[in-house]
Amino acid sequence: MFPLLRAARQIPGEPGSDANRVPVWFMRQAGRSLPEYKAVRGEGTILHVIADTDRAIEITLQPVRRYGVDAAILYSDIVTPVWAVDFGIDIVPGVGPMCEHPFASAADLDRLRPLEPDVDLPYQAETIKAVVAEGGVPLIGFAGGPFTLASYLIEGRPSRTYTKVKALMFSDPKLWHQLCELLADIAIATLRAQVEAGASIVQLFDSWAGALRPEHYREFVLPHSTRILEGVADLNVPRTHFGINTGELLDQMADAGADVVGVDWRTPLSVARERTGGRVALQGNLDPALTTGTWEVMEKEVRRVLADNDGHPGHIFNLGHGVMPESDPGVLKQVVELVHEEGRC
Ligand code: CP3
């Protein structure tokens, strides 16, 4: 069994064999930190690159070749399915997802028609099939979580405060839940199509859900995340649930039906393990900023994270959030080598 899938299921490795090493991959491992990415990326919106299977296959495989990571992650974006149903969203280089006409009222619900993956994003399955055939590592599929996707649709651009999202959530809970229902349907269709094409683990990125206090998360987000994760349960692939600033939400994120919970760098793995009662594997949790610095500092931190996991079988090594454009690929490669040498679980 691939180390990633073993760790995701918290199955102890065979002592003394390579099969008990801690698996490692990086969120946003494909991207602007890699010169080979810049060489094929071209200009304009990333969404057109994602839809171009030749480039998407190449970009998905680049970090596997360069770093020797234990997984490929599909080159796509959390907003790709919403773009594919013509909601009216784009990703502006250097800024992020933007909508010219943000979601504001019940009339906008019609702009989120059901996703038909074969028709709306056939390139997704094509890319996955080719990567699985060539890659030699498991492929991670993913979708955007309800809060994070809704935040881009409602704010119309990246936000630090989520003022408009929260205003809609608190002033019109019925509309909020209707919006999240449609986003959950789209996420389920996306993930199911990815697994059918060959993804062997999926991740729900609710990156910004940590903006909510626990009571509000429980009321406004958890029911929808639970429906998404339960909506792929019959496919028997491990499900990872991730967000940053979610130290106070980790127990609920585990309860949503996850096999693995992502932990950002603020919460030690030992604390996350206590908060989730050991019922899920943990993924994380180096501070991504360290990837721009020296190996000397990084080495100590890699060892700290491994020690903090203390040999528990359910550990997938990763950053606490994504690779940054400024990250040093040389440092990332050394991280993979050290985790493979020293990490055992
Ligand atoms: O390597 C991988 O991890 C796979 C691909 C991937 C991308 N986006 C490609 C991408 C994944 C998993 C995502 C998810 C995603 N997209 C999230 C959740 C993960 C997280 O970071 O919290 C979010 C919030 C988004 C929305 C988004 N897309 C933002 C904020 C940006 C940055 C805009 C910018 O230019 O700085 C994007 C663009 C994007 N998606 C890039 C990549 C590689 C940037 C590079 C480019 O435009 O070529």
mmCIF file with all atom_site columns, N, CA, C and O in Angstrom, residues 255-277:
data_model
loop_
_atom_site.group_PDB
_atom_site.id
_atom_site.type_symbol
_atom_site.label_atom_id
_atom_site.label_alt_id
_atom_site.label_comp_id
_atom_site.label_asym_id
_atom_site.label_entity_id
_atom_site.label_seq_id
_atom_site.pdbx_PDB_ins_code
_atom_site.Cartn_x
_atom_site.Cartn_y
_atom_site.Cartn_z
_atom_site.occupancy
_atom_site.B_iso_or_equiv
_atom_site.pdbx_formal_charge
_atom_site.auth_seq_id
_atom_site.auth_comp_id
_atom_site.auth_asym_id
_atom_site.auth_atom_id
_atom_site.pdbx_PDB_model_num
ATOM 1  N N  . ASP A 1 255 ? -15.305 15.424 13.012 1.00 0.00 ? 255 ASP A N  1
ATOM 2  C CA . ASP A 1 255 ? -16.667 14.864 13.075 1.00 0.00 ? 255 ASP A CA 1
ATOM 3  C C  . ASP A 1 255 ? -17.399 14.947 11.745 1.00 0.00 ? 255 ASP A C  1
ATOM 4  O O  . ASP A 1 255 ? -18.373 14.234 11.523 1.00 0.00 ? 255 ASP A O  1
ATOM 5  N N  . ALA A 1 256 ? -16.964 15.833 10.859 1.00 0.00 ? 256 ALA A N  1
ATOM 6  C CA . ALA A 1 256 ? -17.653 16.015 9.580  1.00 0.00 ? 256 ALA A CA 1
ATOM 7  C C  . ALA A 1 256 ? -17.557 14.759 8.706  1.00 0.00 ? 256 ALA A C  1
ATOM 8  O O  . ALA A 1 256 ? -18.214 14.676 7.670  1.00 0.00 ? 256 ALA A O  1
ATOM 9  N N  . GLY A 1 257 ? -16.741 13.804 9.110  1.00 0.00 ? 257 GLY A N  1
ATOM 10 C CA . GLY A 1 257 ? -16.630 12.575 8.318  1.00 0.00 ? 257 GLY A CA 1
ATOM 11 C C  . GLY A 1 257 ? -15.278 12.459 7.656  1.00 0.00 ? 257 GLY A C  1
ATOM 12 O O  . GLY A 1 257 ? -15.140 11.813 6.621  1.00 0.00 ? 257 GLY A O  1
ATOM 13 N N  . ALA A 1 258 ? -14.262 13.087 8.269  1.00 0.00 ? 258 ALA A N  1
ATOM 14 C CA . ALA A 1 258 ? -12.921 13.053 7.686  1.00 0.00 ? 258 ALA A CA 1
ATOM 15 C C  . ALA A 1 258 ? -12.134 11.862 8.226  1.00 0.00 ? 258 ALA A C  1
ATOM 16 O O  . ALA A 1 258 ? -12.346 11.427 9.353  1.00 0.00 ? 258 ALA A O  1
ATOM 17 N N  . ASP A 1 259 ? -11.239 11.357 7.397  1.00 0.00 ? 259 ASP A N  1
ATOM 18 C CA . ASP A 1 259 ? -10.270 10.357 7.847  1.00 0.00 ? 259 ASP A CA 1
ATOM 19 C C  . ASP A 1 259 ? -8.982  11.040 8.276  1.00 0.00 ? 259 ASP A C  1
ATOM 20 O O  . ASP A 1 259 ? -8.232  10.515 9.086  1.00 0.00 ? 259 ASP A O  1
ATOM 21 N N  . VAL A 1 260 ? -8.711  12.210 7.673  1.00 0.00 ? 260 VAL A N  1
ATOM 22 C CA . VAL A 1 260 ? -7.499  12.974 7.941  1.00 0.00 ? 260 VAL A CA 1
ATOM 23 C C  . VAL A 1 260 ? -7.913  14.434 8.167  1.00 0.00 ? 260 VAL A C  1
ATOM 24 O O  . VAL A 1 260 ? -8.758  14.944 7.427  1.00 0.00 ? 260 VAL A O  1
ATOM 25 N N  . VAL A 1 261 ? -7.319  15.081 9.164  1.00 0.00 ? 261 VAL A N  1
ATOM 26 C CA . VAL A 1 261 ? -7.579  16.509 9.353  1.00 0.00 ? 261 VAL A CA 1
ATOM 27 C C  . VAL A 1 261 ? -6.263  17.265 9.188  1.00 0.00 ? 261 VAL A C  1
ATOM 28 O O  . VAL A 1 261 ? -5.232  16.871 9.746  1.00 0.00 ? 261 VAL A O  1
ATOM 29 N N  . GLY A 1 262 ? -6.308  18.317 8.391  1.00 0.00 ? 262 GLY A N  1
ATOM 30 C CA . GLY A 1 262 ? -5.133  19.163 8.190  1.00 0.00 ? 262 GLY A CA 1
ATOM 31 C C  . GLY A 1 262 ? -4.977  20.109 9.374  1.00 0.00 ? 262 GLY A C  1
ATOM 32 O O  . GLY A 1 262 ? -5.962  20.662 9.866  1.00 0.00 ? 262 GLY A O  1
ATOM 33 N N  . VAL A 1 263 ? -3.721  20.295 9.806  1.00 0.00 ? 263 VAL A N  1
ATOM 34 C CA . VAL A 1 263 ? -3.442  21.139 10.969 1.00 0.00 ? 263 VAL A CA 1
ATOM 35 C C  . VAL A 1 263 ? -2.471  22.222 10.515 1.00 0.00 ? 263 VAL A C  1
ATOM 36 O O  . VAL A 1 263 ? -1.446  21.910 9.904  1.00 0.00 ? 263 VAL A O  1
ATOM 37 N N  . ASP A 1 264 ? -2.779  23.484 10.796 1.00 0.00 ? 264 ASP A N  1
ATOM 38 C CA . ASP A 1 264 ? -1.811  24.510 10.397 1.00 0.00 ? 264 ASP A CA 1
ATOM 39 C C  . ASP A 1 264 ? -0.707  24.605 11.453 1.00 0.00 ? 264 ASP A C  1
ATOM 40 O O  . ASP A 1 264 ? -0.693  23.849 12.430 1.00 0.00 ? 264 ASP A O  1
ATOM 41 N N  . TRP A 1 265 ? 0.261   25.503 11.233 1.00 0.00 ? 265 TRP A N  1
ATOM 42 C CA . TRP A 1 265 ? 1.466   25.517 12.060 1.00 0.00 ? 265 TRP A CA 1
ATOM 43 C C  . TRP A 1 265 ? 1.236   26.059 13.462 1.00 0.00 ? 265 TRP A C  1
ATOM 44 O O  . TRP A 1 265 ? 2.104   25.967 14.313 1.00 0.00 ? 265 TRP A O  1
ATOM 45 N N  . ARG A 1 266 ? 0.041   26.635 13.707 1.00 0.00 ? 266 ARG A N  1
ATOM 46 C CA . ARG A 1 266 ? -0.179  27.255 15.019 1.00 0.00 ? 266 ARG A CA 1
ATOM 47 C C  . ARG A 1 266 ? -0.457  26.222 16.109 1.00 0.00 ? 266 ARG A C  1
ATOM 48 O O  . ARG A 1 266 ? -0.245  26.482 17.288 1.00 0.00 ? 266 ARG A O  1
ATOM 49 N N  . THR A 1 267 ? -0.984  25.069 15.716 1.00 0.00 ? 267 THR A N  1
ATOM 50 C CA . THR A 1 267 ? -1.395  24.065 16.695 1.00 0.00 ? 267 THR A CA 1
ATOM 51 C C  . THR A 1 267 ? -0.428  22.882 16.646 1.00 0.00 ? 267 THR A C  1
ATOM 52 O O  . THR A 1 267 ? -0.325  22.228 15.604 1.00 0.00 ? 267 THR A O  1
ATOM 53 N N  . PRO A 1 268 ? 0.286   22.581 17.731 1.00 0.00 ? 268 PRO A N  1
ATOM 54 C CA . PRO A 1 268 ? 1.169   21.409 17.701 1.00 0.00 ? 268 PRO A CA 1
ATOM 55 C C  . PRO A 1 268 ? 0.370   20.133 17.410 1.00 0.00 ? 268 PRO A C  1
ATOM 56 O O  . PRO A 1 268 ? -0.785  20.008 17.828 1.00 0.00 ? 268 PRO A O  1
ATOM 57 N N  . LEU A 1 269 ? 0.997   19.205 16.686 1.00 0.00 ? 269 LEU A N  1
ATOM 58 C CA . LEU A 1 269 ? 0.295   17.966 16.341 1.00 0.00 ? 269 LEU A CA 1
ATOM 59 C C  . LEU A 1 269 ? -0.192  17.229 17.583 1.00 0.00 ? 269 LEU A C  1
ATOM 60 O O  . LEU A 1 269 ? -1.261  16.623 17.574 1.00 0.00 ? 269 LEU A O  1
ATOM 61 N N  . SER A 1 270 ? 0.608   17.285 18.664 1.00 0.00 ? 270 SER A N  1
ATOM 62 C CA . SER A 1 270 ? 0.196   16.577 19.887 1.00 0.00 ? 270 SER A CA 1
ATOM 63 C C  . SER A 1 270 ? -1.113  17.171 20.436 1.00 0.00 ? 270 SER A C  1
ATOM 64 O O  . SER A 1 270 ? -1.997  16.446 20.900 1.00 0.00 ? 270 SER A O  1
ATOM 65 N N  . VAL A 1 271 ? -1.249  18.489 20.336 1.00 0.00 ? 271 VAL A N  1
ATOM 66 C CA . VAL A 1 271 ? -2.480  19.144 20.805 1.00 0.00 ? 271 VAL A CA 1
ATOM 67 C C  . VAL A 1 271 ? -3.644  18.784 19.865 1.00 0.00 ? 271 VAL A C  1
ATOM 68 O O  . VAL A 1 271 ? -4.750  18.465 20.298 1.00 0.00 ? 271 VAL A O  1
ATOM 69 N N  . ALA A 1 272 ? -3.365  18.793 18.551 1.00 0.00 ? 272 ALA A N  1
ATOM 70 C CA . ALA A 1 272 ? -4.401  18.436 17.573 1.00 0.00 ? 272 ALA A CA 1
ATOM 71 C C  . ALA A 1 272 ? -4.869  16.995 17.789 1.00 0.00 ? 272 ALA A C  1
ATOM 72 O O  . ALA A 1 272 ? -6.053  16.683 17.660 1.00 0.00 ? 272 ALA A O  1
ATOM 73 N N  . ARG A 1 273 ? -3.932  16.138 18.136 1.00 0.00 ? 273 ARG A N  1
ATOM 74 C CA . ARG A 1 273 ? -4.282  14.719 18.367 1.00 0.00 ? 273 ARG A CA 1
ATOM 75 C C  . ARG A 1 273 ? -5.219  14.616 19.567 1.00 0.00 ? 273 ARG A C  1
ATOM 76 O O  . ARG A 1 273 ? -6.203  13.880 19.535 1.00 0.00 ? 273 ARG A O  1
ATOM 77 N N  . GLU A 1 274 ? -4.943  15.394 20.611 1.00 0.00 ? 274 GLU A N  1
ATOM 78 C CA . GLU A 1 274 ? -5.830  15.384 21.788 1.00 0.00 ? 274 GLU A CA 1
ATOM 79 C C  . GLU A 1 274 ? -7.214  15.912 21.416 1.00 0.00 ? 274 GLU A C  1
ATOM 80 O O  . GLU A 1 274 ? -8.227  15.336 21.787 1.00 0.00 ? 274 GLU A O  1
ATOM 81 N N  . ARG A 1 275 ? -7.223  17.004 20.665 1.00 0.00 ? 275 ARG A N  1
ATOM 82 C CA . ARG A 1 275 ? -8.517  17.634 20.348 1.00 0.00 ? 275 ARG A CA 1
ATOM 83 C C  . ARG A 1 275 ? -9.375  16.767 19.443 1.00 0.00 ? 275 ARG A C  1
ATOM 84 O O  . ARG A 1 275 ? -10.592 16.896 19.431 1.00 0.00 ? 275 ARG A O  1
ATOM 85 N N  . THR A 1 276 ? -8.738  15.917 18.636 1.00 0.00 ? 276 THR A N  1
ATOM 86 C CA . THR A 1 276 ? -9.511  15.057 17.738 1.00 0.00 ? 276 THR A CA 1
ATOM 87 C C  . THR A 1 276 ? -9.631  13.640 18.315 1.00 0.00 ? 276 THR A C  1
ATOM 88 O O  . THR A 1 276 ? -10.146 12.748 17.647 1.00 0.00 ? 276 THR A O  1
ATOM 89 N N  . GLY A 1 277 ? -9.152  13.457 19.522 1.00 0.00 ? 277 GLY A N  1
ATOM 90 C CA . GLY A 1 277 ? -9.349  12.188 20.226 1.00 0.00 ? 277 GLY A CA 1
ATOM 91 C C  . GLY A 1 277 ? -8.718  10.988 19.535 1.00 0.00 ? 277 GLY A C  1
ATOM 92 O O  . GLY A 1 277 ? -9.134  9.854  19.763 1.00 0.00 ? 277 GLY A O  1
#
